[in-house]
Structure formats: structure tokens, C-alpha cells
Coordinates of C-alpha atoms in Angstrom, one line a residue:
X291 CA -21.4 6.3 -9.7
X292 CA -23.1 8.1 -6.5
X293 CA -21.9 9.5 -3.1
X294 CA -23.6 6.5 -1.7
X295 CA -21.1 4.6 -2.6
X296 CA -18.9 6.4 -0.3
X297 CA -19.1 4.6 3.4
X298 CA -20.6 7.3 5.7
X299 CA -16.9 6.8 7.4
X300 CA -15.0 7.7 4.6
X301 CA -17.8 10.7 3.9
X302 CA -17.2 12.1 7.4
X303 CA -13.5 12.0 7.2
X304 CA -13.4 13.6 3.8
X305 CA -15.9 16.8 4.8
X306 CA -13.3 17.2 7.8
X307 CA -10.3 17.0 5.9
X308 CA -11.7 19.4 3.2
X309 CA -11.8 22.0 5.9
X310 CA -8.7 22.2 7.1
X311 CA -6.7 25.3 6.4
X312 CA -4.6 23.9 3.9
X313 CA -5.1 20.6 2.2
X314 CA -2.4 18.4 0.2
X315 CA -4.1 16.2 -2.1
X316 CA -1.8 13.0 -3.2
X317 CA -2.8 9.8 -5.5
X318 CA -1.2 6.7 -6.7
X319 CA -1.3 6.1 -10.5
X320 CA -1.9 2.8 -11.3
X321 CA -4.3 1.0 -9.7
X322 CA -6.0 4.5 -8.8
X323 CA -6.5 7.2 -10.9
X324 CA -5.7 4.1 -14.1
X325 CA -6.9 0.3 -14.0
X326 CA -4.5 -1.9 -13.7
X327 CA -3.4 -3.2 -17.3
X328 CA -1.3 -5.9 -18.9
X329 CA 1.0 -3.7 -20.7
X330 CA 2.3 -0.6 -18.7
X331 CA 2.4 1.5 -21.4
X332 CA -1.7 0.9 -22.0
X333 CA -2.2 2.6 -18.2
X334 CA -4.7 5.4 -19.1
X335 CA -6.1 7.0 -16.5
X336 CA -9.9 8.0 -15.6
X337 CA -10.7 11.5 -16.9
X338 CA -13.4 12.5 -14.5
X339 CA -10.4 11.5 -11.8
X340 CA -7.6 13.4 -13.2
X341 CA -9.6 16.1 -13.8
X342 CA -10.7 15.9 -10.1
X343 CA -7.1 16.8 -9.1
X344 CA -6.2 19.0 -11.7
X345 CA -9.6 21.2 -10.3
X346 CA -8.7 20.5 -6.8
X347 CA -4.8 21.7 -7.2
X348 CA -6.2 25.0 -8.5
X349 CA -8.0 25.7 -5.4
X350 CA -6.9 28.4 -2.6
X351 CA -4.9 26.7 -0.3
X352 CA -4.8 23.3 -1.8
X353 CA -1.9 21.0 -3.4
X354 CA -2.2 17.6 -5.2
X355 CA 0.3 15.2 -6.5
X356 CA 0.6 12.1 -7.9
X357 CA 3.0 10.0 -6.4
X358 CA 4.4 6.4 -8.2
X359 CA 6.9 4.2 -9.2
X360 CA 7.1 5.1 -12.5
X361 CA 9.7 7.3 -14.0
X362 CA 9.0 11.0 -14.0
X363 CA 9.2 11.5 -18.0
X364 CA 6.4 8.7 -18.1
X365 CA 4.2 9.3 -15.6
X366 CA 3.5 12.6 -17.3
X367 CA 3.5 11.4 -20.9
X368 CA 0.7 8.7 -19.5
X369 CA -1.0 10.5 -17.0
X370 CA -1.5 14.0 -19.2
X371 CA -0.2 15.9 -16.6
X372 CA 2.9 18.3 -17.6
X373 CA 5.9 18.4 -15.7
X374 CA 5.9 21.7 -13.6
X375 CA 2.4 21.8 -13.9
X376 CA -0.1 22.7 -10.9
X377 CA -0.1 19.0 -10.0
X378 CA 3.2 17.3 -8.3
X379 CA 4.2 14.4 -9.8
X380 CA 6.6 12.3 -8.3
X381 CA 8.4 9.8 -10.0
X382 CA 10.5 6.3 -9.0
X383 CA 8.9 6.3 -5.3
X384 CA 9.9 9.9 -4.4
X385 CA 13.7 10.1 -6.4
X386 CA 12.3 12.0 -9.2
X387 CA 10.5 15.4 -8.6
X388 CA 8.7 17.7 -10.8
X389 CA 9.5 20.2 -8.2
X390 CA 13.1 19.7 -7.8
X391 CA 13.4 17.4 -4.9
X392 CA 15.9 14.6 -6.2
X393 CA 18.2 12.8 -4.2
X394 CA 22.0 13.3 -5.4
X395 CA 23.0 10.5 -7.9
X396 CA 26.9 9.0 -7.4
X397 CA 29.5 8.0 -9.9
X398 CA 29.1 4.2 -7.9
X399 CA 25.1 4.7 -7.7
X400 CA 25.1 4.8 -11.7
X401 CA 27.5 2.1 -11.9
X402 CA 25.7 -0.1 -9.2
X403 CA 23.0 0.6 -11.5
X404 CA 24.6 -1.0 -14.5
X405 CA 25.3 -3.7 -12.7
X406 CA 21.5 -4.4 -11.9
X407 CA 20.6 -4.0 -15.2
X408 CA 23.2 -6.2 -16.7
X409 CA 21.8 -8.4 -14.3
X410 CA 18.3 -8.5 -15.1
X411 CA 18.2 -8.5 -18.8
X412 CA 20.4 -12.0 -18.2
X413 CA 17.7 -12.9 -15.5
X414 CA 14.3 -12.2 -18.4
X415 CA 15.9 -13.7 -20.5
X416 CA 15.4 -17.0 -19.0
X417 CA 12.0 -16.2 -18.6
X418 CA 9.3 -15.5 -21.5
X419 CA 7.1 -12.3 -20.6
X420 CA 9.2 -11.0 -17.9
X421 CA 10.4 -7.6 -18.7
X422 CA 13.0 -5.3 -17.4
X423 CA 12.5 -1.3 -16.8
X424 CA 15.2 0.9 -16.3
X425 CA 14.6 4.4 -14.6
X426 CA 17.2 6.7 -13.7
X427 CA 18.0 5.3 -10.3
X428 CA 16.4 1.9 -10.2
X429 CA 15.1 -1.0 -11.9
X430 CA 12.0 -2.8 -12.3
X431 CA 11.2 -6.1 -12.7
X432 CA 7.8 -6.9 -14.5
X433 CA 6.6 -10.2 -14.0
X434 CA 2.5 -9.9 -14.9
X435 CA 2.5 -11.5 -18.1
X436 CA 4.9 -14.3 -17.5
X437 CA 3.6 -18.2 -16.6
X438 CA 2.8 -18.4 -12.7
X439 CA 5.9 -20.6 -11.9
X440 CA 8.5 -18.4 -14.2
X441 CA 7.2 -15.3 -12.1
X442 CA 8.3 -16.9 -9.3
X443 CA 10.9 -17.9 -10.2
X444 CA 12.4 -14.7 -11.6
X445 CA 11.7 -12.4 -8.0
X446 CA 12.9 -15.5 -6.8
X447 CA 16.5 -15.2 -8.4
X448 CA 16.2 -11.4 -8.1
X449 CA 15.8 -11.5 -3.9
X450 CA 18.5 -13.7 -3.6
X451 CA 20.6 -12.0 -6.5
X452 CA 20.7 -8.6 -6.5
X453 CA 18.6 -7.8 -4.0
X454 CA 21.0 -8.3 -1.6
X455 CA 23.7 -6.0 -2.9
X456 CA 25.5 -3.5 -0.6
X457 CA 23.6 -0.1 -1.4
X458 CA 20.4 -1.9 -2.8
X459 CA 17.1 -0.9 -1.9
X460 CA 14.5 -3.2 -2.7
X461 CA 10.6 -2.9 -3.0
X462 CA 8.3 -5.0 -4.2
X463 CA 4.6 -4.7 -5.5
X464 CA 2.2 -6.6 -7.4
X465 CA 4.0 -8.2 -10.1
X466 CA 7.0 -6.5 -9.7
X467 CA 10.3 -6.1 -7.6
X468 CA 11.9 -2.8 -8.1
X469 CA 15.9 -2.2 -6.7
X470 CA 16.7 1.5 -6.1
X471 CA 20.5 2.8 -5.7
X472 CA 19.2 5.2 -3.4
X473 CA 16.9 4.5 -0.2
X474 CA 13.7 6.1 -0.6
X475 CA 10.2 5.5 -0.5
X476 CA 6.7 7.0 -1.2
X477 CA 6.0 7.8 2.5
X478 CA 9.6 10.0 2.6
X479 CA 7.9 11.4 -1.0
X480 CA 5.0 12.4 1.1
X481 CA 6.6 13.7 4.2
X482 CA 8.0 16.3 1.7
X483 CA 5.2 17.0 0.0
X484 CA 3.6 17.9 3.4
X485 CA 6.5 20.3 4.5
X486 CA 6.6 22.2 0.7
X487 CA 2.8 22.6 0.8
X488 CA 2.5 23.2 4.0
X489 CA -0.3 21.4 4.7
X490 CA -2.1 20.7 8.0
X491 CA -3.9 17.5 6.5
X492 CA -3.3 15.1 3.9
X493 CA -5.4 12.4 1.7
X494 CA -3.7 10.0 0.1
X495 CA -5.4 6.9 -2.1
X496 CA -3.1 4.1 -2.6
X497 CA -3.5 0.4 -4.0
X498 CA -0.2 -1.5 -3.8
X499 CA 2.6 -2.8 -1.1
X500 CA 4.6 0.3 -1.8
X501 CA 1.8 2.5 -1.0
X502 CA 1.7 1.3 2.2
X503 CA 4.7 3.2 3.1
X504 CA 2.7 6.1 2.3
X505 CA -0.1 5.4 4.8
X506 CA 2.4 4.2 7.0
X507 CA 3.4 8.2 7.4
X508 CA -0.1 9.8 7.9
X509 CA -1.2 11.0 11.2
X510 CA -4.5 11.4 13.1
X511 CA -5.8 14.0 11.0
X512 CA -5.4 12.7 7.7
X513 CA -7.1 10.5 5.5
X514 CA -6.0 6.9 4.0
X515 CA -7.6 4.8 1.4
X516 CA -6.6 1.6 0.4
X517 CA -8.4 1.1 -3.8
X518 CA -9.0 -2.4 -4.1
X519 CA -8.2 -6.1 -2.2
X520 CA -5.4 -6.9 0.1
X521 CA -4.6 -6.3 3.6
X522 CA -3.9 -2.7 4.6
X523 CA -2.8 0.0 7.4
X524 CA -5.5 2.0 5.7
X525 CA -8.3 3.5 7.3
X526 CA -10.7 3.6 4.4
X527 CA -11.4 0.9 1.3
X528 CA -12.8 1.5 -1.6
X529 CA -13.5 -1.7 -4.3
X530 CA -12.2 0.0 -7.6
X531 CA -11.2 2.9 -9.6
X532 CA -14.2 3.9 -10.9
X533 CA -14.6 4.7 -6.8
X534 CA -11.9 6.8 -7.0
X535 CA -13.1 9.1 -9.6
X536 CA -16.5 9.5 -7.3
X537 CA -14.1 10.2 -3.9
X538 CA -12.0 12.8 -5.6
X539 CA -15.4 14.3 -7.1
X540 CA -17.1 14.1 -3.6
X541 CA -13.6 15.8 -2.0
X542 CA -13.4 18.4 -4.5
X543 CA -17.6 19.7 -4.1
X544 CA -16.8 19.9 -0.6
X545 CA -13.2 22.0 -0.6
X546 CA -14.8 24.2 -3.1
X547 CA -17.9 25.1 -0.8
X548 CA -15.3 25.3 2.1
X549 CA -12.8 28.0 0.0
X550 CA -15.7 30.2 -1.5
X551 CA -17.3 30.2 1.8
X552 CA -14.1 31.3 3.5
X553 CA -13.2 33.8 0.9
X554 CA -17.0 35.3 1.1

């Protein structure tokens, strides 16, 4: 796919970003740099895309992470990206770090989590093709692959269940309701990222509700971009992952002309 399919908009904003002193570089997963699948596990990501990040985080001045909802341990195994590795990743919407940053876990956050669990495997199993995902300090709820009116159903029961537990923190995404024992989200992930790196602008590509949170928490000088359909806080759209790749290609050309030319 061509730069042309880059709005002149989105063009523009990605030149001025790429100049900035230093840049931080952050990505959903799925949806982004991997098409959405049936099976989570099947969630392999574009290689011209990761290895757009993986190229841009070895740059001069320049930091990239991936930031998602999955756990930490699988993120890595799917995405090919090692834990301590040049890239960030950030697991379970910013409680899981490969840098460290990981919110203290409680003797009554693990058992609150038990509880949620226990409730959930008795919720999917009234439900065929619903399936439950424990990480270490939440639990997701997959509904993709069940019958319209069981999905329903089952978020149903889980927003009125346990959803509405003292210390509970609920997000939801396509397909999916996740409860956390611990209040975060990915826009706190990236308002860390940005004071670790240091950086004086970030892009950040995004495709689902909770990534909205994300965008929520970029200023003026940074750049959003919403991959796919839906409404959006987003400044920039693109249609599709195969997009992506060709946006993370066009950012990299242009921080790369930016660092030699500085370092001349």
C-alpha cells in the first residue's frame, strides 16, 4: 500500500511529530498492528508493522510500546516482541509492565479476583462460545463467538453481577468486558510511558473503546489515530491494518531523515 493512502492531514501531522526532539511511539495490538481474529490465540501481527516499531525504537531519541489488554506473558509470546526488549509492552491496560511499572497487588485484590473468576466460569457456562480469560489482576470476558442474543446476555449478567463489586473496575471493548481489581487504564499506561521516555510528543494508533482512554490523554502536539469504524476522540482514521503497516513505515522514513540529519 502507498503514502497516498495517508490523508495529507494525517501526512502533515506525522512529518511534525517526527521532528520533535524526542518521540514516543505507542500501538494497540489487536485491531492494529494484528487483524482482528476469532480465536485470540490466532492474533498474528503484520510483519512489515512490527518491524516498523522495532526499527523506530532503535532510533536516537525515540521510544515505542505496545500497549493492550492482554496479559504481559502473551502479548510477547504473540506479538514476537521479548519482554525487556527495546519495545515497551504493556500488558492488562497498563497493570503489567515490561519495564517494571506494576501497580501493587493485595491479599483482598487476589481474592476479589477469585471471586470474579468463580463467577464467570458459572456465568460461560450458561452460554456456548463465551470464554473466560484470567490475567493476573483481571478478567476477561470473550463473547465473539457466542450466538448474538447469548452475548448479550452474558455482559448483560456480568454488568449487573460483578461489575458492580466494591473495588471492581470495569472496561468494556468489542466483544468483551474485562473487570480489573485495580483502577487503571491505557491512557494512565501512556501518561507513564510519556514521563519514562521523556518525550515531548506522542503517536498513538488505537482501534477499540479502551483505547479511547488513550487518546483521551494526548495533548495538542501529539498525534491520534483511530484503525477502523466507530465513533472516536481521534484526530486521524485510517480503514484497516494493512494502513497501519504503511503509517508506521511513512513515520519511520521521516524520523530517520530527521535523526541522521540532526546527528550530521
Amino acid at each position: 500500500m502507498s503514502n497516498n493512502s495517508i490523508s495529507d492531514a494525517l501526512r502533515s501531522a506525522l512529518t511534525t511529530a517526527a521532528a520533535t526532539r524526542h518521540l514516543l511511539v505507542a500501538s494497540d495490538y489487536d485491531g492494529v498492528l494484528s487483524p482482528i481474529v476469532s480465536q485470540p490465540e490466532d492474533a498474528v501481527p503484520n510483519p512489515a508493522s512490527v518491524a516498523a516499531i522495532e526499527s523506530a525504537a532503535a532510533l536516537p531519541n525515540t521510544s515505542a510500546a505496545v500497549v493492550s489488554g492482554r496479559a504481559l506473558a502473551d502479548l510477547s509470546l504473540l506479538s514476537g516482541l521479548p519482554v525487556g526488549g527495546p519495545v515497551t509492552l504493556i500488558g492488562s491496560h497498563g497493570t503489567e509492565s515490561s519495564t517494571g511499572f506494576v501497580t501493587e497487588v493485595t491479599d483482598g485484590d487476589r481474592a476479589r479476583l477469585a471471586r470474579i473468576i468463580a463467577e464467570f466460569d458459572t456465568l460461560a457456562a450458561d452460554y456456548p462460545g463465551v470464554r473466560v480469560e484470567p490475567k493476573p489482576i483481571s478478567v476477561a470476558l470473550h463473547v465473539r463467538n457466542a450466538a448474538p442474543a447469548d452475548a448479550d446476555a452474558a455482559l448483560r449478567r456480568a454488568r449487573d453481577g460483578a461489575a458492580g463489586w466494591d473495588g471492581v473496575e470495569a472496561t468494556e471493548g468489542k466483544a468483551v468486558i474485562e473487570l480489573a481489581v485495580i483502577k487503571t487504564s491505557k491512557g494512565h499506561a501512556l501518561d507513564a510511558l510519556r514521563v519514562r521516555s521523556g518525550a515531548d510528543a506522542v503517536i498513538y494508533l488505537g482501534d477499540d473503546v479502551t483505547d479511547e482512554k488513550a487518546f483521551a490523554h494526548l495533548g495538542a502536539g501529539d498525534v491520534s489515530i483511530k484503525v477502523g469504524d466507530g465513533p472516536t476522540i481521534a484526530r486521524h482514521r485510517i480503514p484497516d491494518t494493512d494502513t497501519v503497516a504503511t503509517v508506521l513505515q511513512f513515520l519511520l522514513t521521516q524520523r530517520s531523515h530527521i535523526v541522521i540529519a540532526d546527528n550530521r
